[in-house]
Tab-separated table of C-alpha atoms and ligand atoms in Angstrom:
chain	number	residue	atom	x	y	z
A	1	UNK	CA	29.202	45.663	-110.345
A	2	UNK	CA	27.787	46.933	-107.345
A	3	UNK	CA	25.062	48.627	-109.235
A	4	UNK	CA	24.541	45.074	-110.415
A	5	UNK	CA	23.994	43.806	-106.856
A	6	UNK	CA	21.539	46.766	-106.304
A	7	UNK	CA	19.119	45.576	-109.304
A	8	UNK	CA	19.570	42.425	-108.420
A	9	UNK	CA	18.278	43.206	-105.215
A	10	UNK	CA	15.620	45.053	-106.156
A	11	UNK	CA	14.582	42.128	-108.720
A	12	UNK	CA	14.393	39.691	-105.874
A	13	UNK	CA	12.206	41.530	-104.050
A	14	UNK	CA	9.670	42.408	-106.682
A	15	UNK	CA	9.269	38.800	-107.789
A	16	UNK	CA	8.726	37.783	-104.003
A	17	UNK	CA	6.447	39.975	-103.767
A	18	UNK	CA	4.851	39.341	-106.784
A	19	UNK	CA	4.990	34.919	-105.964
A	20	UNK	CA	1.375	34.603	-104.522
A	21	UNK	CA	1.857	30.447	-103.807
A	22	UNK	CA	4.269	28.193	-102.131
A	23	UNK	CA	4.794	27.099	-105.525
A	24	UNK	CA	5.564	30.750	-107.526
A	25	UNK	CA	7.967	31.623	-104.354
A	26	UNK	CA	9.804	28.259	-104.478
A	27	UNK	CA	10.699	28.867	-107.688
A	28	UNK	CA	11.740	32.912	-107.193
A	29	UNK	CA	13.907	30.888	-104.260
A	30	UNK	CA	15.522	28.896	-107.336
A	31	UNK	CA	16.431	31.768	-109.417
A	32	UNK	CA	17.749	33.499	-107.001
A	33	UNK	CA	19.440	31.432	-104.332
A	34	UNK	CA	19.569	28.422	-106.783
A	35	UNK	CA	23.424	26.807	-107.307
A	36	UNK	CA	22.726	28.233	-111.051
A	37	UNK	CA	20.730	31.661	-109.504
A	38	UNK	CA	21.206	35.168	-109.844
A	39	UNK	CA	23.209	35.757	-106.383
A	40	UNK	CA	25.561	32.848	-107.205
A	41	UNK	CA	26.461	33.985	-110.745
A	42	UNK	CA	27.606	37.434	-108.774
A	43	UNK	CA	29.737	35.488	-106.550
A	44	UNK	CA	31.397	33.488	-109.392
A	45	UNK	CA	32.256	37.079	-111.133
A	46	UNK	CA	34.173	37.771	-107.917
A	47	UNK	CA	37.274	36.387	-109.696
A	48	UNK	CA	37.365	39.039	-112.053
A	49	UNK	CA	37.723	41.786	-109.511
A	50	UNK	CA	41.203	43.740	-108.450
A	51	UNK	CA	42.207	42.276	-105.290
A	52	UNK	CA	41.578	45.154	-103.273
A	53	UNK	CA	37.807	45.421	-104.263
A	54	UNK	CA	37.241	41.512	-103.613
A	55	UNK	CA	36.233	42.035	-99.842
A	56	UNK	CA	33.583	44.963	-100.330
A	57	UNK	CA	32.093	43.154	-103.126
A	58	UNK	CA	32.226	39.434	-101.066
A	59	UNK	CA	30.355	41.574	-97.952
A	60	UNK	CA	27.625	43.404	-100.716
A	61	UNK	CA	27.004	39.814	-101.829
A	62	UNK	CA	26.212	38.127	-98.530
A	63	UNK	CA	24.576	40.839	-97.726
A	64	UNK	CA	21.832	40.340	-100.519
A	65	UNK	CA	21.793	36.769	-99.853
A	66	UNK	CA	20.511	37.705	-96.256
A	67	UNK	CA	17.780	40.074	-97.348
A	68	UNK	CA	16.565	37.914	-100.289
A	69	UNK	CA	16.608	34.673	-97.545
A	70	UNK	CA	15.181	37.139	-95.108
A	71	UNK	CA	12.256	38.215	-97.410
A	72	UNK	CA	11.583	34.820	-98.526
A	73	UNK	CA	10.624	33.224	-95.755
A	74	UNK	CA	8.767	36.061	-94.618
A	75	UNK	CA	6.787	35.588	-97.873
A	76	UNK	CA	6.819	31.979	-96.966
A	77	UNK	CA	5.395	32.440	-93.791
A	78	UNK	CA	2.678	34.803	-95.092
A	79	UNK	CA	1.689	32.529	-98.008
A	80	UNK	CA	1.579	29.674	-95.580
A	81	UNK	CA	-0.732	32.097	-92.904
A	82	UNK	CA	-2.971	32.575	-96.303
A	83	UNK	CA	-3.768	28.969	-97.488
A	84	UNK	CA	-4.642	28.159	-93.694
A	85	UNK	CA	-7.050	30.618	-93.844
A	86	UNK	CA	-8.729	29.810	-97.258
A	87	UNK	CA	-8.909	26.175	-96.181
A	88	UNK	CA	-10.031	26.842	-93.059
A	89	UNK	CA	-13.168	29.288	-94.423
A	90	UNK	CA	-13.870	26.592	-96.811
A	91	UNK	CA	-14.280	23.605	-94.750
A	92	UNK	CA	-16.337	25.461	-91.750
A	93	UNK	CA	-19.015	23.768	-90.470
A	94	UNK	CA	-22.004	26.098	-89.431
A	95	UNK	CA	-23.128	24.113	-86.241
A	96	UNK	CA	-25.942	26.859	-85.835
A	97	UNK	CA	-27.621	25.006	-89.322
A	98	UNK	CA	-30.399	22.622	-88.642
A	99	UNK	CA	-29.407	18.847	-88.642
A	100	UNK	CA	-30.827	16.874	-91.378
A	101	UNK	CA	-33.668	14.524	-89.632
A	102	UNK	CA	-33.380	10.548	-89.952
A	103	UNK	CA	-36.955	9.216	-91.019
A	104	UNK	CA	-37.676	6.361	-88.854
A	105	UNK	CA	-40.368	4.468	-89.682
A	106	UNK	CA	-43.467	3.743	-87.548
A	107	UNK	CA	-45.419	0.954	-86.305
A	108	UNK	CA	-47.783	-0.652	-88.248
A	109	UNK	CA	-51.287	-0.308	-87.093
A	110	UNK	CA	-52.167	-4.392	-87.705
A	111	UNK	CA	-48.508	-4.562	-85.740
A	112	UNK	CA	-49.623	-2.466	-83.007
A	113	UNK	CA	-53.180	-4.518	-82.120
A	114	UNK	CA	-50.788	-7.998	-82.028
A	115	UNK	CA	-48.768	-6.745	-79.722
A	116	UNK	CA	-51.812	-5.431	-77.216
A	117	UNK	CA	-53.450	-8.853	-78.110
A	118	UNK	CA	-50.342	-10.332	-77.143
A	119	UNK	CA	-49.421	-8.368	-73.684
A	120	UNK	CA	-53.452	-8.599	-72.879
A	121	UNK	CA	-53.156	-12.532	-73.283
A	122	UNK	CA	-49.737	-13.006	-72.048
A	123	UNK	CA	-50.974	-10.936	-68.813
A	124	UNK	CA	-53.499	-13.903	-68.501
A	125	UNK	CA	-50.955	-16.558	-68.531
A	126	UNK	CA	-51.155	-17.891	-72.547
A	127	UNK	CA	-48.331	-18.158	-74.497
A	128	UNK	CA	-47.727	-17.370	-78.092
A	129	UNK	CA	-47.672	-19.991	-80.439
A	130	UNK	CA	-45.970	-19.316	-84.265
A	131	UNK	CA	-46.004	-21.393	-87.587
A	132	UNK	CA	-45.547	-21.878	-91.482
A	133	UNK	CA	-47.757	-19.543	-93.857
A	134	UNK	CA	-47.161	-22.044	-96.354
A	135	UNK	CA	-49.511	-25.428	-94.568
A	136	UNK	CA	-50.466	-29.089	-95.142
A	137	UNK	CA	-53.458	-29.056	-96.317
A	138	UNK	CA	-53.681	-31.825	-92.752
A	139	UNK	CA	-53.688	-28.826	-90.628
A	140	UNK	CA	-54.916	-26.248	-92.523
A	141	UNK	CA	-58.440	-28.851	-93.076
A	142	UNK	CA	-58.027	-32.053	-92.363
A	143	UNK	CA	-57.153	-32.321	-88.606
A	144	UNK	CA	-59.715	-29.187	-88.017
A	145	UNK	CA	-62.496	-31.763	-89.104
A	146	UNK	CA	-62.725	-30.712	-92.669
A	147	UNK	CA	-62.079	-33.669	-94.630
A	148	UNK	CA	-61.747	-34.015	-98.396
A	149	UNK	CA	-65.243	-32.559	-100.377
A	150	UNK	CA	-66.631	-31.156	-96.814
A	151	UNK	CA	-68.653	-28.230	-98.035
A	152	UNK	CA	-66.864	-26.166	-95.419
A	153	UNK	CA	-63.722	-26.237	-97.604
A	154	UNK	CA	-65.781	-24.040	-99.999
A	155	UNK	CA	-66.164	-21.222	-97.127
A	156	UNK	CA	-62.628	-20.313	-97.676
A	157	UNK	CA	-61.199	-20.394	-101.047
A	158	UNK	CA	-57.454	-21.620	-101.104
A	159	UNK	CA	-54.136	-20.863	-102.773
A	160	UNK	CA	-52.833	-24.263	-103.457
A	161	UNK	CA	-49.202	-24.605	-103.809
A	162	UNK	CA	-50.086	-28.237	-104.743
A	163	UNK	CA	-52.438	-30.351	-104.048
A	164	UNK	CA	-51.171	-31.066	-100.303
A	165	UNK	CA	-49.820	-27.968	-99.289
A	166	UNK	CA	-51.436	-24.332	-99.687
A	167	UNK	CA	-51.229	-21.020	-98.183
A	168	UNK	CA	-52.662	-21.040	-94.482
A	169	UNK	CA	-56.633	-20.039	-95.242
A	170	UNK	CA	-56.919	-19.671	-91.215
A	171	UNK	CA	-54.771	-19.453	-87.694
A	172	UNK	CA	-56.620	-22.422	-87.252
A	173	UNK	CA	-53.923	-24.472	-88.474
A	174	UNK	CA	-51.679	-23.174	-85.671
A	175	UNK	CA	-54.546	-24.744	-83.042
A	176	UNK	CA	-54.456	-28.316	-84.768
A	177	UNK	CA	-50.325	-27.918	-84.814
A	178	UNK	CA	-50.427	-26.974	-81.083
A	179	UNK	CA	-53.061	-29.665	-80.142
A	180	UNK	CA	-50.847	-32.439	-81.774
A	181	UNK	CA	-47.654	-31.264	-80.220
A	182	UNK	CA	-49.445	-31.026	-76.608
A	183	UNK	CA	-49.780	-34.674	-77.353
A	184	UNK	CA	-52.493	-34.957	-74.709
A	185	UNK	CA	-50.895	-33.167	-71.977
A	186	UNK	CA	-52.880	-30.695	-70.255
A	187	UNK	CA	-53.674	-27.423	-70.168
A	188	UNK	CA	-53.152	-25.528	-73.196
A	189	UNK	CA	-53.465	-21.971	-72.915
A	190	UNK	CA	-51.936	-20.151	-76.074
A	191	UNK	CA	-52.759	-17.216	-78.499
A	192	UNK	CA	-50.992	-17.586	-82.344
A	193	UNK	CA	-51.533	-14.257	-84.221
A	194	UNK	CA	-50.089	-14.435	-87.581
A	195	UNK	CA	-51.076	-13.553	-91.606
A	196	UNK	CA	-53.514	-15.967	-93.320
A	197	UNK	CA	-54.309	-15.739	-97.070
A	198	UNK	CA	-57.516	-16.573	-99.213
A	199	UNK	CA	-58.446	-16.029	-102.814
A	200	UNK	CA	-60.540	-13.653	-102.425
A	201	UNK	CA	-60.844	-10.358	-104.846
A	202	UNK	CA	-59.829	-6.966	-102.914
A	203	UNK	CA	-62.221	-4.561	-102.054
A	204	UNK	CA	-63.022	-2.221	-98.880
A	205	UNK	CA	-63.523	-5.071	-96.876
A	206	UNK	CA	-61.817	-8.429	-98.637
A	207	UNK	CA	-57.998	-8.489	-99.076
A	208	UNK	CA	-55.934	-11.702	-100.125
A	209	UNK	CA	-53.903	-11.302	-96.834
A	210	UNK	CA	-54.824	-10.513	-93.701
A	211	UNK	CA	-54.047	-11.343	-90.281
A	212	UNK	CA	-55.916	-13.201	-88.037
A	213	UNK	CA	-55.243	-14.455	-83.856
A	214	UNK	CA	-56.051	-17.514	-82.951
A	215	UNK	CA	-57.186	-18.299	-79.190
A	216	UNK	CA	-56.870	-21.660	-77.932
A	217	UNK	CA	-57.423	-22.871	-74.255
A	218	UNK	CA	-58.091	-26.756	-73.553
A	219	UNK	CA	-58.337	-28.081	-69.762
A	220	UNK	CA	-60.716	-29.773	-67.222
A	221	UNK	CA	-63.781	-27.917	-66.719
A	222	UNK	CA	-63.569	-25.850	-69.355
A	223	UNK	CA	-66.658	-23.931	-70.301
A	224	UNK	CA	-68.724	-21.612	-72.621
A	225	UNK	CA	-68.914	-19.383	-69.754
A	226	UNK	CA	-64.893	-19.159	-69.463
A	227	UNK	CA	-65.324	-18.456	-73.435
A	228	UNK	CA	-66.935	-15.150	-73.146
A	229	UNK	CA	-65.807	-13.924	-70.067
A	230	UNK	CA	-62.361	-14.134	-71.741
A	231	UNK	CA	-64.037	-12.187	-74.537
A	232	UNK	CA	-65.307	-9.877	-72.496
A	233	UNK	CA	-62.064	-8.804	-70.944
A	234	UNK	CA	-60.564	-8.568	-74.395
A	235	UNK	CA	-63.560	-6.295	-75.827
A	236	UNK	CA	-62.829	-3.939	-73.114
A	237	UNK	CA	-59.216	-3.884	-73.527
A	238	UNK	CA	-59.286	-3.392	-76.721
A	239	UNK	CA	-62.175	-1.081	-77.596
A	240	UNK	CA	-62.907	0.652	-73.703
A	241	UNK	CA	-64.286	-0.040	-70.747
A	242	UNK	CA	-67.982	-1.379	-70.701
A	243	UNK	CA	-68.465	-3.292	-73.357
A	244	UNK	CA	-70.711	-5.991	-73.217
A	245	UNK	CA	-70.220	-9.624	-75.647
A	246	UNK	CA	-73.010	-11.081	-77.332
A	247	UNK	CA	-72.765	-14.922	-78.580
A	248	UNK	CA	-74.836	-15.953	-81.966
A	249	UNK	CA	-75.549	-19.264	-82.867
A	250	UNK	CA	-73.053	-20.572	-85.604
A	251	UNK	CA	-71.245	-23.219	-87.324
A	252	UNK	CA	-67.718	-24.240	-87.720
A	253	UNK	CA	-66.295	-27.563	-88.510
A	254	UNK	CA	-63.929	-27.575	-85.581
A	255	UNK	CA	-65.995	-26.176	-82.662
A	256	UNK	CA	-69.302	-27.681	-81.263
A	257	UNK	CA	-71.727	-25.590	-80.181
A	258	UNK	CA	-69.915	-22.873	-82.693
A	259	UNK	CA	-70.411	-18.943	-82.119
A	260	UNK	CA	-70.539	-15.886	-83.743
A	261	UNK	CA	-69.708	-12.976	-81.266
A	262	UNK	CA	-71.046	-9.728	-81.262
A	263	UNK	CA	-69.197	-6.652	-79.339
A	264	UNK	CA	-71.685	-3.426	-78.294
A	265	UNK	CA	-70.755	-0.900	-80.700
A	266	UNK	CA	-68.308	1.211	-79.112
A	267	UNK	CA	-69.075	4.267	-81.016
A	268	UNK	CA	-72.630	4.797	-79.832
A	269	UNK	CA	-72.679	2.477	-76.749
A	270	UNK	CA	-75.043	0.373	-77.993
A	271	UNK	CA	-77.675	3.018	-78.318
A	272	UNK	CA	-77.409	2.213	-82.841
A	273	UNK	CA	-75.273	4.256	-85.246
A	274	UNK	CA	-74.256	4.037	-88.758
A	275	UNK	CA	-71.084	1.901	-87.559
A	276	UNK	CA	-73.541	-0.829	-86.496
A	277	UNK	CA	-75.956	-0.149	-88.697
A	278	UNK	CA	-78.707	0.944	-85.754
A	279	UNK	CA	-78.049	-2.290	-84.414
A	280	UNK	CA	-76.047	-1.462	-81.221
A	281	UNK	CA	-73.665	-4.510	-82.002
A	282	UNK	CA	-70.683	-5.575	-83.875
A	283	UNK	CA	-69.824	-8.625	-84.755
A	284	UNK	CA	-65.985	-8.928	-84.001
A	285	UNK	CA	-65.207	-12.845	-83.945
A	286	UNK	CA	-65.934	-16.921	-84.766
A	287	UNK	CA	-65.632	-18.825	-81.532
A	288	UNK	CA	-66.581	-22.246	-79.738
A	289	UNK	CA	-65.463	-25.053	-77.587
A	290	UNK	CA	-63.545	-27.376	-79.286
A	291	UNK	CA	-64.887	-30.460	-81.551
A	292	UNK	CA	-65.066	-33.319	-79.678
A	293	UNK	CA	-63.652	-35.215	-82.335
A	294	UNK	CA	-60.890	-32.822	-83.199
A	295	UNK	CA	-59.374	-33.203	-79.479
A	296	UNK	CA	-59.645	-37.413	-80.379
A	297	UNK	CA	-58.119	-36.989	-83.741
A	298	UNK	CA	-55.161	-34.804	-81.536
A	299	UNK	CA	-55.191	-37.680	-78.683
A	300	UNK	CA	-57.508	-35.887	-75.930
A	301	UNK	CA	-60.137	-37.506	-74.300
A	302	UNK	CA	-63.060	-35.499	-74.597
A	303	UNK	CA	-64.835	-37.115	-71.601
A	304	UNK	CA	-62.415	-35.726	-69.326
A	305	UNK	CA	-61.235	-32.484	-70.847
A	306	UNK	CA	-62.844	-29.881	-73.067
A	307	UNK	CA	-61.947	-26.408	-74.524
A	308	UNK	CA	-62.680	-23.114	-76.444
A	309	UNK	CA	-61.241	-21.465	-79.173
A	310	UNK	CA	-61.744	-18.484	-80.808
A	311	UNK	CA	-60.326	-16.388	-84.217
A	312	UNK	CA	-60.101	-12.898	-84.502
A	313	UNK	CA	-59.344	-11.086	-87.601
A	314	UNK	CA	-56.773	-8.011	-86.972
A	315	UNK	CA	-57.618	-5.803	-89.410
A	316	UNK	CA	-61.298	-6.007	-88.274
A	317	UNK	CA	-60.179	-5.258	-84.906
A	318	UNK	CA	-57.890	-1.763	-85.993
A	319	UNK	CA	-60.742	-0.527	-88.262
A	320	UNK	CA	-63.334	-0.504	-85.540
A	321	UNK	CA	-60.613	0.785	-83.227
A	322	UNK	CA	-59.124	3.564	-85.375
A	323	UNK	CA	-62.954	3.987	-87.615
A	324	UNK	CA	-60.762	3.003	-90.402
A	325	UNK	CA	-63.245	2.376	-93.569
A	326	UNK	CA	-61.194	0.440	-96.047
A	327	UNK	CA	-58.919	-2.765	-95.500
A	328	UNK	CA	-56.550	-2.204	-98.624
A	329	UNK	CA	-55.308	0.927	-96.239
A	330	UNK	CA	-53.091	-1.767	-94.669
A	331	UNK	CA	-51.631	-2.887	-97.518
A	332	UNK	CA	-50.902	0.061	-99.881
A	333	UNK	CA	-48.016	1.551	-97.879
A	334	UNK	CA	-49.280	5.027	-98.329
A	335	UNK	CA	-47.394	7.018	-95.544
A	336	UNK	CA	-49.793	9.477	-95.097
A	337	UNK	CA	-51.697	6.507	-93.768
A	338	UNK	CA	-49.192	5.211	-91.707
A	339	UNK	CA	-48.021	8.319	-90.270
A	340	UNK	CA	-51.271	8.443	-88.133
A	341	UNK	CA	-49.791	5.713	-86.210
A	342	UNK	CA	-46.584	7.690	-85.571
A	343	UNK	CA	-47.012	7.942	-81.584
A	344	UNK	CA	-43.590	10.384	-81.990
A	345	UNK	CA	-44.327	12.637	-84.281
B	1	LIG	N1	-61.014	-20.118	-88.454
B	1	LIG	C1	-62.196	-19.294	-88.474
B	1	LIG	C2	-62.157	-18.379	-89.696
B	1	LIG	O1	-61.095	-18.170	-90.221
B	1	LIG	C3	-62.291	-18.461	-87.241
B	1	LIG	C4	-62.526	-19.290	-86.034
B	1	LIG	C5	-63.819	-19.618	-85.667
B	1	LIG	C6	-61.484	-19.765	-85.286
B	1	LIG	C7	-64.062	-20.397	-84.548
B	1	LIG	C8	-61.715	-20.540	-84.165
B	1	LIG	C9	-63.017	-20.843	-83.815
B	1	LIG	O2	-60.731	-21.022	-83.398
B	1	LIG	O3	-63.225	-21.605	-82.709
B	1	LIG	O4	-63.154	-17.876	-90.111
């Protein structure tokens, strides 16, 4: 029997050893310590023993029910120690390793010349007038003194949505909106820069959409002169510092006298490059003072208040700006092209 107690011993200890998770050593615990284990089937032999030999045998017992207990939870303990450390080593986070980077996007470059035409403008007092893409043809023509069959409506060919309402061919729109709403209350003093769409075929220097900003200033006295000095500020905000503004003869509908205006080239200083074509100018913008009869048709009296207007196309301005040579740039989303503008980066 005791030799019994002695294998059984040495049994225990082997398979604890041998358990290598809580799971293997739970179960070592259950055949050993279990109310049907090894240690307790000893202790029900007990009965069988001579009197005499029943406390030696009792002691033996306990005694390998202590050092099985004893090495369990030693095993436990180590076991437990183990798993820690596996986990641990497998969910370590290397803070030395290089974050991944978050691409934020960048300004566009048509975005970027609306907002210095806006803070240049705004710095002068305007405000910044907004409106529908989608127009009555009444703003978009009518009220800008191009009536039904004027040969003007043939300068800018239209996306009709149906016969009274179309896609916005001009900012110009905006100016008639803003001219009716003023309801002849004076001054106006506004900018509107927004996208404007005509049916045009793409190329290097035609796209479908574009963006445009539309000037608008109507008060007393109001004069050519005020016109181009305004011009003349904006040229040298926008392209550097002594550029000089040169008015053409032109026509438009909605402006009387009309002008085309010429900037000096900013690449050669007006000396003549290939940018300008030797010609020491480019032309930038279609300005004027407002039509007499559009500032009736909006409730003004011309006799005793007049005004200029002007129309700048955006992606004119950013190609001369940043000498880029092709308009469909803008509007292929290539970010190697709009990385350029990354100031960040
Ligand atoms: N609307 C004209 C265009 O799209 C540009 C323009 C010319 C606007 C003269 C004006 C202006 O306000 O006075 O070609």
């Amino acid at each position: 029997m005791i030799e019994q107690i002695e294998q059984v011993l040495q049994e225990a200890l082997a398979a604890i050893d041998a358990a290598d998770t809580p799971e293997a050593l739970n179960a070592v615990r259950i055949q050993y310590l279990g109310k049907k284990g090894s240690i307790q089937a000893l202790m029900t032999k007990m009965k069988d023993l001579p009197k005499e030999e029943k406390p030696a045998f009792g002691q033996k017992v306990n005694g390998l029910k202590t050092a099985v207990s004893e090495q369990l939870e030693a095993r436990q303990a180590a076991l437990k120690e183990a798993v820690q450390k596996t986990r641990m080593a497998a969910e370590a986070i290397d803070i030395t390793l290089p974050g991944t980077k978050l691409e934020a996007g960048t300004t566009h470059p048509l975005i970027m010349i609306q907002q210095e035409l806006e803070s240049l403008f705004v710095g002068m007092g305007y405000k910044i007038a907004e409106g529908p893409e989608v127009e009555d043809d009444y703003y978009n023509f009518e009220l800008a003194n191009i009536p039904q069959d004027h040969p003007a409506r043939d300068m800018q060919d239209t996306f009709y949505i149906d016969p009274r309402t179309l896609l916005r061919t001009h900012t110009t729109a905006m100016q008639m909106r803003e001219l009716e709403k003023a309801k002849g209350g004076l001054p106006i003093k506004l900018i509107c820069p927004g996208k404007v769409y005509r049916r045009d075929d793409d190329d290097a220097t035609h796209s479908h959409q574009f963006m445009q900003c539309e000037g608008l200033v109507v008060g007393e006295h109001i004069t050519l002169a005020d016109l181009k000095g305004t011009l003349e500020y904006m040229a040298n905000t926008m392209f550097g510092e002594g550029r000089k503004v040169r008015f053409r003869p032109s026509y438009f509908p909605f402006t009387e006298p009309s002008v085309e205006v010429d900037v000096s080239c900013p690449f050669c200083n007006g000396k003549g490059c290939s940018v300008c074509k030797g010609s020491g100018w480019i032309e930038i913008l279609g300005a004027g003072m407002v039509h007499p009869h559009v500032l009736e048709m909006n409730g003004f009296d011309p006799e005793k208040c007049s005004g200029f207007a002007f129309g700048v196309g955006l992606e004119r301005v950013a190609m001369l700006k940043y000498g880029i040579d092709d308009i469909r740039n803008f509007y292929m989303n290539d970010l190697r092209f709009l990385k350029m503008f990354d100031r960040f980066d």
